[in-house]
Amino acid sequence: MAAPISRRVLGIALLALAALYTAWFHDDRHAAAALLVFALPPLVLAVPAWRGGRRSAFWAGVFALFWFSHGVMTTWAHPEEALLAWTEIVLALAVIGASSWSGLQARFGRR
């Protein structure tokens, strides 16, 4: 089970990502589809991740690789959305770090 702080960081980062995507795509022509693809996964994963679910932490880390890639592509392709994209990149890195923290502690922690 993940450490309590990393669980909290993971849950907060996932909720922040869902809020970011909701704000980002609220005026989009295909807002419903964008919210289903982008905002729903972090929102669904936030509660089990907060409670320390290992599966949800794993899937949050997997999805965060997609979110990170999306942020990098958006930063380069649409400079007018760079602030939102950089926020997405930072939150995705926070999700990756928080979801990997217990494994890193097990691997590199004191024995």
C-alpha positions as MATLAB code, in Angstrom:
seq = 'MAAPISRRVLGIALLALAALYTAWFHDDRHAAAALLVFALPPLVLAVPAWRGGRRSAFWAGVFALFWFSHGVMTTWAHPEEALLAWTEIVLALAVIGASSWSGLQARFGRR';
ca = [
       0.000    0.000    0.000;
       1.269    3.463   -0.843;
       2.406    5.840    1.851;
      -0.377    8.156    3.085;
       1.262   11.309    1.719;
       1.771    9.852   -1.759;
      -1.861    8.659   -1.774;
      -3.027   12.162   -0.930;
      -0.757   13.740   -3.549;
      -2.019   11.252   -6.128;
      -5.669   11.942   -5.290;
      -5.192   15.714   -5.340;
      -3.246   15.604   -8.617;
      -5.950   13.475  -10.241;
      -8.707   15.833   -9.076;
      -6.668   18.800  -10.301;
      -6.273   17.143  -13.702;
     -10.016   16.555  -13.936;
     -10.652   20.209  -13.036;
      -8.037   21.358  -15.566;
      -9.635   19.359  -18.365;
     -13.098   20.572  -17.423;
     -11.937   24.188  -17.656;
      -9.865   23.553  -20.766;
     -12.585   21.918  -22.850;
     -15.704   23.707  -21.575;
     -16.042   25.796  -24.768;
     -14.956   23.046  -27.136;
     -17.246   22.020  -29.947;
     -16.977   18.406  -28.814;
     -16.966   19.144  -25.089;
     -18.849   15.999  -24.058;
     -16.451   13.701  -25.899;
     -13.429   15.596  -24.609;
     -14.681   15.391  -21.037;
     -15.346   11.656  -21.372;
     -11.858   11.039  -22.733;
      -9.884   13.473  -20.574;
     -11.769   14.444  -17.400;
     -13.569   11.216  -16.531;
     -10.556    8.862  -16.077;
      -8.747   10.981  -13.458;
     -12.039   11.653  -11.714;
     -12.886    7.938  -11.527;
      -9.362    7.037  -10.332;
      -9.128    9.781   -7.686;
     -11.235    8.165   -4.937;
      -9.690    4.660   -5.035;
      -6.225    6.212   -5.321;
      -6.934    8.380   -2.271;
      -7.895    5.224   -0.348;
      -4.657    3.493   -1.340;
      -5.797    1.163   -4.098;
      -2.818   -0.336   -5.878;
      -4.682   -0.981   -9.107;
      -5.917    2.583   -9.299;
      -2.392    3.892   -8.652;
      -1.059    1.670  -11.430;
      -3.688    2.800  -13.919;
      -3.238    6.430  -12.903;
       0.457    6.072  -13.728;
      -0.336    4.494  -17.088;
      -2.855    7.210  -17.976;
      -0.409    9.883  -16.786;
       1.997    8.851  -19.541;
      -0.745    9.681  -22.042;
      -1.527   12.983  -20.296;
       2.162   13.904  -20.270;
       2.458   13.154  -24.001;
      -0.675   15.169  -24.723;
       0.727   18.125  -22.796;
       4.044   18.019  -24.654;
       2.342   17.783  -28.053;
      -0.055   20.615  -27.210;
       2.787   22.832  -25.982;
       4.593   22.495  -29.288;
       1.594   22.477  -31.635;
      -0.581   25.155  -29.976;
       1.536   27.827  -28.266;
      -1.617   29.753  -27.335;
      -2.551   26.892  -24.975;
       0.946   26.526  -23.516;
      -0.034   27.488  -19.956;
      -2.723   24.812  -19.816;
      -0.397   22.290  -21.423;
       2.437   23.013  -18.972;
      -0.006   22.625  -16.101;
      -1.024   19.273  -17.551;
       2.628   18.221  -17.818;
       3.373   19.145  -14.197;
       0.250   17.370  -12.907;
       1.021   14.280  -15.005;
       4.534   14.170  -13.546;
       3.035   14.491  -10.056;
       0.730   11.547  -10.789;
       3.629    9.455  -12.104;
       5.770   10.277   -9.081;
       3.013    9.676   -6.533;
       1.872    6.424   -8.137;
       5.453    5.130   -8.248;
       6.479    6.259   -4.775;
       5.770    3.017   -2.889;
       7.679    0.994   -5.486;
      10.612    3.391   -5.322;
      10.629    3.142   -1.539;
      10.576   -0.639   -1.685;
      13.415   -0.715   -4.200;
      15.704    1.970   -2.813;
      14.622    2.237    0.841;
      16.610    0.989    3.773;
      16.434   -2.709    4.414;
];
